[in-house]
Amino acid sequence: MNTHTPRARILRAAHAFTGILSIILLTGCDPTSANGAAEYFEGSALQLAIASEQGDSDTITRLIKEEGVNPDTTFASRDGIPVVAWPLRARNLEGLDALLEAGANPNARESKHMNGEMIHFNNAMVFAAMMDDPRYLALLLKHGGDPNIRNVNNETLLFQAFISGNQWENVKLLVENGAEVNESNRGSADTVLGWYTTRGGFEHAYWLLEHGAVPTVMMKSSIGKPDRMHIAEDIYWGITTPDLLPWQKKCQEWLIARNIPRPAMPVGIRDKRKAFGFPYEEEDIPLL
């Protein structure tokens, strides 16, 4: 990716914001303050940001209801962070709740034409999907957060939850609140079920199967080879840890009950099984 494009600059800003969240998650410290907010907001927007990071519901209500500060059009001046995302940085659930109760839109995001490209900045839903505390995402969803919104790089919220340390509670929240479980993130078979089966996460995979995930999506070949049903390949042939073998068996039984046969073992899985000392000939690998 060209690191000088508008999208790349926004991604760097998003990563910086996420890095701040990570510091908070790891240390339990709250680095935000009036001075910190002043680097992002000014005027009445600054007052609203500070009130949200302090959980000051009275000030939040006054600013929005009486003084007309519109939280849905109040964004950080330098990288488009919506004010409704600010209490996530401070890990202040009361501040987020007060903003939402005062009418803030959990889906608010800044969009701009930059160098001929329409850029949709990250919003509170994107940041909440990556947090290790699911209460923030649950609160946003309760107030109408869109579980199918995508980030600035056009990636799904399910992917954000998965790649940020496997925030499984967030994955479940998104699916239970209407996230399209079979929507691809990038490629044809780049779905949440495939991310877990590829890594041997069969307990998670079984839950997803029971909640509508489709294991028969085809991975399209770009080099003239036959398309593959890689999720079924992983369930039937993949390797995992001993504690997850019963869940792999349940996934296999799920496929068998629906007449989804075991495909041929792909070369990649064969090589992996051989490298780790597992049987690697098809006839030597019975169903679990």
Short mmCIF file of C-alpha atoms in Angstrom, two decimals:
data_model
loop_
_atom_site.label_atom_id
_atom_site.label_comp_id
_atom_site.label_asym_id
_atom_site.label_seq_id
_atom_site.Cartn_x
_atom_site.Cartn_y
_atom_site.Cartn_z
CA MET A 1 0.00 0.00 0.00
CA ASN A 2 1.28 3.47 -0.81
CA THR A 3 2.10 4.99 2.59
CA HIS A 4 1.45 8.52 1.33
CA THR A 5 -2.17 8.13 0.25
CA PRO A 6 -5.00 9.69 2.30
CA ARG A 7 -6.21 6.24 3.29
CA ALA A 8 -2.73 5.26 4.49
CA ARG A 9 -2.46 8.42 6.60
CA ILE A 10 -5.83 7.74 8.18
CA LEU A 11 -4.86 4.14 8.85
CA ARG A 12 -1.76 5.35 10.67
CA ALA A 13 -3.92 7.66 12.78
CA ALA A 14 -6.33 4.81 13.48
CA HIS A 15 -3.45 2.58 14.52
CA ALA A 16 -2.19 5.31 16.83
CA PHE A 17 -5.62 5.61 18.44
CA THR A 18 -5.78 1.81 18.75
CA GLY A 19 -2.32 1.86 20.29
CA ILE A 20 -3.58 4.19 22.98
CA LEU A 21 -6.42 1.76 23.61
CA SER A 22 -3.89 -1.06 23.89
CA ILE A 23 -1.87 0.82 26.51
CA ILE A 24 -5.03 1.29 28.54
CA LEU A 25 -5.99 -2.37 28.17
CA LEU A 26 -2.57 -3.59 29.27
CA THR A 27 -1.84 -1.15 32.09
CA GLY A 28 -5.26 -0.15 33.34
CA CYS A 29 -4.11 3.47 33.22
CA ASP A 30 -6.15 6.32 31.84
CA PRO A 31 -3.80 8.63 29.89
CA THR A 32 -6.52 11.04 28.81
CA SER A 33 -6.95 14.50 30.23
CA ALA A 34 -8.10 17.92 29.21
CA ASN A 35 -4.68 18.47 27.64
CA GLY A 36 -4.93 15.20 25.71
CA ALA A 37 -8.37 16.04 24.40
CA ALA A 38 -7.13 19.50 23.41
CA GLU A 39 -4.87 17.86 20.85
CA TYR A 40 -7.98 16.57 19.07
CA PHE A 41 -10.88 18.94 19.82
CA GLU A 42 -11.51 22.60 20.50
CA GLY A 43 -14.26 24.85 21.83
CA SER A 44 -17.52 23.22 22.86
CA ALA A 45 -16.41 19.96 21.22
CA LEU A 46 -13.46 19.91 23.61
CA GLN A 47 -15.82 20.40 26.56
CA LEU A 48 -17.94 17.49 25.34
CA ALA A 49 -14.91 15.24 24.89
CA ILE A 50 -13.64 16.01 28.39
CA ALA A 51 -17.08 15.44 29.89
CA SER A 52 -17.32 12.09 28.13
CA GLU A 53 -13.94 10.89 29.36
CA GLN A 54 -14.94 11.88 32.89
CA GLY A 55 -18.42 10.37 32.74
CA ASP A 56 -19.99 13.78 33.44
CA SER A 57 -23.53 13.06 32.26
CA ASP A 58 -24.93 16.42 33.40
CA THR A 59 -22.42 18.36 31.29
CA ILE A 60 -22.92 16.03 28.34
CA THR A 61 -26.69 16.52 28.49
CA ARG A 62 -26.36 20.27 28.84
CA LEU A 63 -23.95 20.64 25.94
CA ILE A 64 -26.05 18.51 23.58
CA LYS A 65 -29.60 19.37 24.68
CA GLU A 66 -29.23 23.01 25.71
CA GLU A 67 -26.20 24.36 23.89
CA GLY A 68 -26.77 22.50 20.64
CA VAL A 69 -23.45 20.69 20.32
CA ASN A 70 -24.09 18.00 17.71
CA PRO A 71 -22.14 14.85 18.66
CA ASP A 72 -22.78 13.34 15.23
CA THR A 73 -20.82 16.08 13.48
CA THR A 74 -18.17 16.57 16.14
CA PHE A 75 -14.95 14.93 14.98
CA ALA A 76 -11.33 15.21 15.99
CA SER A 77 -9.74 17.92 13.91
CA ARG A 78 -6.68 15.93 12.87
CA ASP A 79 -7.86 12.34 12.28
CA GLY A 80 -11.64 12.22 12.24
CA ILE A 81 -12.28 10.43 15.54
CA PRO A 82 -15.96 10.98 16.40
CA VAL A 83 -16.62 12.33 19.87
CA VAL A 84 -18.76 9.27 20.65
CA ALA A 85 -15.57 7.18 20.38
CA TRP A 86 -13.68 9.37 22.83
CA PRO A 87 -14.90 7.68 26.05
CA LEU A 88 -13.65 4.36 24.63
CA ARG A 89 -10.17 5.82 24.75
CA ALA A 90 -10.76 6.75 28.39
CA ARG A 91 -12.51 3.43 29.11
CA ASN A 92 -15.38 5.37 30.63
CA LEU A 93 -18.59 3.41 30.07
CA GLU A 94 -20.68 6.04 31.86
CA GLY A 95 -19.45 8.71 29.47
CA LEU A 96 -20.35 6.58 26.46
CA ASP A 97 -23.76 5.79 27.91
CA ALA A 98 -24.45 9.47 28.59
CA LEU A 99 -23.54 10.43 25.02
CA LEU A 100 -25.79 7.74 23.59
CA GLU A 101 -28.66 8.58 25.92
CA ALA A 102 -28.35 12.22 24.85
CA GLY A 103 -28.83 11.11 21.24
CA ALA A 104 -25.34 10.49 19.88
CA ASN A 105 -25.32 8.17 16.87
CA PRO A 106 -23.07 5.13 17.45
CA ASN A 107 -22.47 4.96 13.68
CA ALA A 108 -21.34 8.57 13.30
CA ARG A 109 -18.27 8.85 11.12
CA GLU A 110 -16.52 11.51 9.14
CA SER A 111 -16.32 11.06 5.38
CA LYS A 112 -14.22 13.28 3.13
CA HIS A 113 -13.10 13.49 -0.47
CA MET A 114 -9.33 13.52 -0.33
CA ASN A 115 -7.21 13.56 -3.50
CA GLY A 116 -10.11 12.20 -5.52
CA GLU A 117 -10.88 9.39 -3.07
CA MET A 118 -13.81 9.16 -0.65
CA ILE A 119 -12.43 8.29 2.77
CA HIS A 120 -14.71 6.94 5.51
CA PHE A 121 -12.93 7.41 8.80
CA ASN A 122 -13.11 4.81 11.56
CA ASN A 123 -15.94 5.23 14.04
CA ALA A 124 -16.83 4.06 17.54
CA MET A 125 -18.05 0.68 16.30
CA VAL A 126 -14.66 -0.09 14.78
CA PHE A 127 -12.78 0.79 17.96
CA ALA A 128 -15.25 -1.05 20.23
CA ALA A 129 -14.96 -4.24 18.16
CA MET A 130 -11.24 -4.34 19.00
CA MET A 131 -11.57 -3.78 22.75
CA ASP A 132 -11.21 -6.51 25.34
CA ASP A 133 -14.22 -5.22 27.29
CA PRO A 134 -17.38 -6.19 25.36
CA ARG A 135 -19.59 -3.80 27.32
CA TYR A 136 -18.68 -0.91 25.03
CA LEU A 137 -19.66 -2.78 21.88
CA ALA A 138 -22.81 -4.10 23.57
CA LEU A 139 -23.84 -0.57 24.53
CA LEU A 140 -23.26 0.76 21.03
CA LEU A 141 -25.24 -2.12 19.53
CA LYS A 142 -28.06 -1.52 22.00
CA HIS A 143 -28.32 2.05 20.71
CA GLY A 144 -28.43 1.06 17.05
CA GLY A 145 -24.80 0.40 16.18
CA ASP A 146 -24.43 -1.21 12.75
CA PRO A 147 -22.70 -4.61 13.12
CA ASN A 148 -21.96 -4.64 9.38
CA ILE A 149 -20.15 -1.32 9.12
CA ARG A 150 -16.59 -1.52 7.79
CA ASN A 151 -13.44 0.27 8.82
CA VAL A 152 -11.42 2.80 6.86
CA ASN A 153 -9.70 -0.07 5.04
CA ASN A 154 -13.06 -1.65 4.11
CA GLU A 155 -12.62 -4.54 6.56
CA THR A 156 -15.48 -6.03 8.56
CA LEU A 157 -16.02 -5.56 12.28
CA LEU A 158 -15.83 -9.33 12.69
CA PHE A 159 -12.31 -9.17 11.28
CA GLN A 160 -11.39 -6.32 13.63
CA ALA A 161 -12.57 -8.36 16.60
CA PHE A 162 -10.69 -11.44 15.40
CA ILE A 163 -7.32 -9.86 14.62
CA SER A 164 -7.13 -7.76 17.80
CA GLY A 165 -6.32 -10.69 20.06
CA ASN A 166 -9.38 -12.83 19.30
CA GLN A 167 -12.02 -10.74 21.06
CA TRP A 168 -14.43 -13.69 20.96
CA GLU A 169 -17.11 -12.04 23.08
CA ASN A 170 -17.20 -9.25 20.53
CA VAL A 171 -17.44 -11.74 17.66
CA LYS A 172 -20.44 -13.36 19.35
CA LEU A 173 -22.06 -10.00 20.10
CA LEU A 174 -21.74 -8.94 16.47
CA VAL A 175 -23.20 -12.19 15.12
CA GLU A 176 -26.03 -12.21 17.66
CA ASN A 177 -26.89 -8.63 16.70
CA GLY A 178 -27.08 -9.14 12.97
CA ALA A 179 -23.54 -9.20 11.59
CA GLU A 180 -23.48 -11.05 8.28
CA VAL A 181 -21.58 -14.13 9.42
CA ASN A 182 -20.89 -15.25 5.85
CA GLU A 183 -19.84 -11.89 4.47
CA SER A 184 -16.32 -12.01 3.11
CA ASN A 185 -13.75 -9.65 4.48
CA ARG A 186 -11.65 -9.54 1.34
CA GLY A 187 -11.64 -12.68 -0.81
CA SER A 188 -14.42 -15.11 -1.66
CA ALA A 189 -13.84 -17.45 1.30
CA ASP A 190 -12.36 -14.89 3.68
CA THR A 191 -15.05 -15.34 6.34
CA VAL A 192 -15.01 -15.53 10.11
CA LEU A 193 -15.55 -19.30 10.09
CA GLY A 194 -12.49 -19.79 7.90
CA TRP A 195 -10.30 -17.66 10.19
CA TYR A 196 -11.03 -20.01 13.08
CA THR A 197 -10.88 -23.33 11.23
CA THR A 198 -7.55 -22.40 9.62
CA ARG A 199 -6.09 -21.96 13.10
CA GLY A 200 -7.69 -25.05 14.61
CA GLY A 201 -10.18 -23.06 16.67
CA PHE A 202 -12.91 -25.66 16.41
CA GLU A 203 -14.80 -24.70 19.56
CA HIS A 204 -15.37 -21.26 18.06
CA ALA A 205 -16.03 -22.83 14.67
CA TYR A 206 -18.78 -25.05 16.05
CA TRP A 207 -20.53 -22.06 17.63
CA LEU A 208 -20.35 -20.25 14.30
CA LEU A 209 -21.74 -23.27 12.43
CA GLU A 210 -24.65 -23.34 14.88
CA HIS A 211 -25.23 -19.63 14.21
CA GLY A 212 -25.46 -19.73 10.44
CA ALA A 213 -21.89 -19.87 9.20
CA VAL A 214 -21.58 -21.72 5.90
CA PRO A 215 -18.64 -24.16 5.55
CA THR A 216 -19.06 -24.77 1.82
CA VAL A 217 -17.96 -21.38 0.47
CA MET A 218 -15.35 -21.85 -2.23
CA MET A 219 -11.90 -20.34 -2.22
CA LYS A 220 -11.37 -19.06 -5.73
CA SER A 221 -8.09 -19.91 -7.41
CA SER A 222 -6.25 -17.12 -9.19
CA ILE A 223 -3.69 -19.40 -10.82
CA GLY A 224 -5.87 -21.81 -12.78
CA LYS A 225 -6.16 -24.48 -10.08
CA PRO A 226 -9.57 -25.89 -9.06
CA ASP A 227 -11.53 -23.89 -6.53
CA ARG A 228 -11.38 -25.37 -3.03
CA MET A 229 -13.73 -25.73 -0.08
CA HIS A 230 -10.99 -24.84 2.38
CA ILE A 231 -13.19 -24.64 5.51
CA ALA A 232 -14.34 -28.23 5.07
CA GLU A 233 -10.73 -29.22 4.39
CA ASP A 234 -9.67 -27.73 7.72
CA ILE A 235 -12.51 -29.42 9.62
CA TYR A 236 -11.80 -32.85 8.16
CA TRP A 237 -8.00 -32.76 7.85
CA GLY A 238 -6.69 -29.94 10.03
CA ILE A 239 -4.63 -30.40 13.19
CA THR A 240 -5.34 -28.77 16.51
CA THR A 241 -4.58 -29.07 20.21
CA PRO A 242 -5.80 -32.13 22.17
CA ASP A 243 -8.37 -30.11 24.13
CA LEU A 244 -10.02 -29.01 20.88
CA LEU A 245 -10.18 -32.44 19.26
CA PRO A 246 -13.70 -33.09 20.66
CA TRP A 247 -14.84 -29.83 19.06
CA GLN A 248 -13.25 -30.80 15.76
CA LYS A 249 -15.20 -34.06 15.97
CA LYS A 250 -18.43 -32.12 16.59
CA CYS A 251 -17.68 -29.97 13.53
CA GLN A 252 -17.08 -33.10 11.45
CA GLU A 253 -20.35 -34.61 12.69
CA TRP A 254 -22.10 -31.34 11.79
CA LEU A 255 -20.83 -31.63 8.20
CA ILE A 256 -21.65 -35.33 7.91
CA ALA A 257 -25.20 -34.76 9.16
CA ARG A 258 -25.65 -32.31 6.29
CA ASN A 259 -24.13 -34.57 3.64
CA ILE A 260 -21.02 -32.47 3.18
CA PRO A 261 -18.36 -35.06 2.24
CA ARG A 262 -14.70 -34.99 3.12
CA PRO A 263 -12.77 -33.36 0.26
CA ALA A 264 -9.33 -34.48 -0.85
CA MET A 265 -6.55 -33.43 1.48
CA PRO A 266 -4.75 -30.37 0.08
CA VAL A 267 -0.99 -30.39 -0.26
CA GLY A 268 -0.57 -27.62 2.30
CA ILE A 269 -2.34 -29.53 5.08
CA ARG A 270 -0.53 -32.75 4.10
CA ASP A 271 2.84 -30.99 4.43
CA LYS A 272 1.84 -29.44 7.76
CA ARG A 273 0.70 -32.79 9.17
CA LYS A 274 3.96 -34.40 8.06
CA ALA A 275 6.08 -31.60 9.51
CA PHE A 276 4.39 -31.89 12.92
CA GLY A 277 4.53 -35.69 13.05
CA PHE A 278 0.87 -36.41 12.33
CA PRO A 279 -0.35 -39.10 9.90
CA TYR A 280 -0.44 -37.52 6.47
CA GLU A 281 -1.82 -40.16 4.12
CA GLU A 282 -5.57 -39.95 3.68
CA GLU A 283 -6.13 -43.65 4.35
CA ASP A 284 -4.33 -43.31 7.70
CA ILE A 285 -6.60 -40.55 8.98
CA PRO A 286 -10.01 -41.83 10.08
CA LEU A 287 -12.77 -39.45 11.00
CA LEU A 288 -12.51 -38.49 14.67
#
